[in-house]
Short mmCIF file of C-alpha atoms in Angstrom, two decimals:
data_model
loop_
_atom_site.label_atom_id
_atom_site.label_comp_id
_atom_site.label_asym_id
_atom_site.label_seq_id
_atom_site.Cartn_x
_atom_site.Cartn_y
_atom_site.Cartn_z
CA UNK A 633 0.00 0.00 0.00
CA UNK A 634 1.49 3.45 -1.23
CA UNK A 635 -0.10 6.71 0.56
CA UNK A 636 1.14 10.30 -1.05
CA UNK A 637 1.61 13.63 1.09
CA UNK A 638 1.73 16.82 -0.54
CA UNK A 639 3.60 19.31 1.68
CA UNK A 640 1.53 22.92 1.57
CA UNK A 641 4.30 24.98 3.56
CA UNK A 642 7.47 24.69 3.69
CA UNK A 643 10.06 24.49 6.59
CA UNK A 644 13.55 26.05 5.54
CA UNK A 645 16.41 24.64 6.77
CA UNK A 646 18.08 25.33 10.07
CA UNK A 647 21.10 23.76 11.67
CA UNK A 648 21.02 21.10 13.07
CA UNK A 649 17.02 20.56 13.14
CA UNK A 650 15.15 17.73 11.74
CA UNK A 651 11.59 16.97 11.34
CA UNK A 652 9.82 13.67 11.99
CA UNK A 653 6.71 12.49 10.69
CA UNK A 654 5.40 9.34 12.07
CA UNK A 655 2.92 7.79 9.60
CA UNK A 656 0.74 4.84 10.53
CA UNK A 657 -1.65 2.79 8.82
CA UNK A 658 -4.32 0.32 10.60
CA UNK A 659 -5.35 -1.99 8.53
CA UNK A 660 -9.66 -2.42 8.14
CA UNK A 661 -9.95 -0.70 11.35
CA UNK A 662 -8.04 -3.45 13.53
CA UNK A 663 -5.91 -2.04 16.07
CA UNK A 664 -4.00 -5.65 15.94
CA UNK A 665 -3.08 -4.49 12.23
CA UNK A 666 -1.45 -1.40 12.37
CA UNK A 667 2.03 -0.50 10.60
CA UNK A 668 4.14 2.34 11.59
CA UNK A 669 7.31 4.36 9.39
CA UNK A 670 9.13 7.41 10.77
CA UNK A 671 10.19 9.89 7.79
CA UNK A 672 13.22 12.58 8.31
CA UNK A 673 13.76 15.71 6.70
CA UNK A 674 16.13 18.69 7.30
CA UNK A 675 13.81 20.88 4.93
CA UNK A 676 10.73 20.75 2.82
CA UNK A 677 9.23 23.76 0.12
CA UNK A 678 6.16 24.00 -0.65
CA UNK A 679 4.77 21.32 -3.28
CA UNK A 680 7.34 18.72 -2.08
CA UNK A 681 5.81 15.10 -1.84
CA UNK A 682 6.36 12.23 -0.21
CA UNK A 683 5.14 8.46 -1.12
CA UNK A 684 4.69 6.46 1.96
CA UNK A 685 5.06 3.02 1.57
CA UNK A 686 3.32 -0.12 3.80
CA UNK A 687 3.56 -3.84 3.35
CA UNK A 688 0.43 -5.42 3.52
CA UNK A 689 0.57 -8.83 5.40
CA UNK A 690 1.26 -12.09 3.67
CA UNK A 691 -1.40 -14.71 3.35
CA UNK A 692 -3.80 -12.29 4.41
CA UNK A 693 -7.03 -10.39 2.15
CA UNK A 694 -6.11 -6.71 1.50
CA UNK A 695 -8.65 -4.57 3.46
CA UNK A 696 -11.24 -2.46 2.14
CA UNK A 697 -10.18 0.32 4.25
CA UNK A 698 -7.40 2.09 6.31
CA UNK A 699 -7.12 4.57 8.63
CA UNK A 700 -3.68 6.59 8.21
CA UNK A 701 -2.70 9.09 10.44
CA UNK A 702 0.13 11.15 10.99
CA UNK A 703 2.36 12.52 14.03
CA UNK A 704 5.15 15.59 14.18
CA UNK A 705 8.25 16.06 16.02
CA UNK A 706 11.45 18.12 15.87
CA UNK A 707 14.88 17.74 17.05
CA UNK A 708 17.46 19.97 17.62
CA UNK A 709 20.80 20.55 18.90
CA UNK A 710 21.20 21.75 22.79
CA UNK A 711 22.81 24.92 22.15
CA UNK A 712 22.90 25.85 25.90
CA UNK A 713 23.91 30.47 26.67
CA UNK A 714 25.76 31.28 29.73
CA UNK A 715 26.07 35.09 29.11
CA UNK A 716 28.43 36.21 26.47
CA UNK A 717 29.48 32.32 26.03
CA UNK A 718 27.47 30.17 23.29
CA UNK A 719 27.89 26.87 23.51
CA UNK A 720 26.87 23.32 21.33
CA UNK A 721 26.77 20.02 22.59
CA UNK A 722 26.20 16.85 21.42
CA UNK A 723 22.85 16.48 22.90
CA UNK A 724 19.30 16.62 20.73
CA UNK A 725 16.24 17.79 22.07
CA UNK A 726 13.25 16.12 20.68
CA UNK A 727 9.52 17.55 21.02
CA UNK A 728 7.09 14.95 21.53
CA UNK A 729 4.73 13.71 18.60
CA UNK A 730 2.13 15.85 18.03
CA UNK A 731 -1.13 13.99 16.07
CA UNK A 732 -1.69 16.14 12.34
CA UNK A 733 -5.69 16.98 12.63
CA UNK A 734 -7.55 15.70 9.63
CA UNK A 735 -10.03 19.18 8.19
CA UNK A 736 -12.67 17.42 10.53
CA UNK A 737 -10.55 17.64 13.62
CA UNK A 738 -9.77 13.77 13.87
CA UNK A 739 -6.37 12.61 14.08
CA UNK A 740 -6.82 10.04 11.03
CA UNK A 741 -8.29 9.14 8.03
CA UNK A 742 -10.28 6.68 6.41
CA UNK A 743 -9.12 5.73 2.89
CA UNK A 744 -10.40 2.89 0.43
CA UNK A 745 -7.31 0.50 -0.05
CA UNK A 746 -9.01 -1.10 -3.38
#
């Protein structure tokens, strides 16, 4: 199963920032079912897309359905001030996933899979 993101603003880049976007797929509703990928970027314009791709379990019927949602984090560098002194460690600091709202408010989406 292939789902495609078009990105409508863009994030320049900064140093040492990423961007994380946890997309997950449940399979016909089942919780059991679900399939998870992290994507990475250090920048994204406007128009960019992204094709998401899932491996549907062996042996099994494809589903009718899927719900896909997506989370957001970003990491940066600890870049810690002490006055006049600026200093960088080695240290990221990661926000926590934040769910993407669908137009309707939910946090996913229903898609037909055939």
């Amino acid at each position: 199963m292939i789902s495609r993101w078009n990105w409508l603003r863009s994030l320049a880049p900064a140093f040492e920032t990423t961007h994380h976007y946890r997309v997950r797929v449940q399979l016909g509703g089942g919780e059991d079912q679900a399939i998870a990928t992290i994507c990475t970027f250090n920048a994204m314009r406007t128009g960019d897309r992204l094709l998401v791709a899932f491996d549907l379990p062996k042996g099994g019927v494809a589903p009718h359905t899927a719900a896909l949602s997506v989370q957001y984090s970003i990491s940066t560098q600890d870049m810690p001030r002490y006055g006049p002194l600026h200093l960088i460690t080695h240290r990221h600091l990661s926000s926590r996933y934040a769910p993407l709202k669908a137009a309707n408010g939910k946090n996913s989406i229903v898609v037909r899979t055939s």
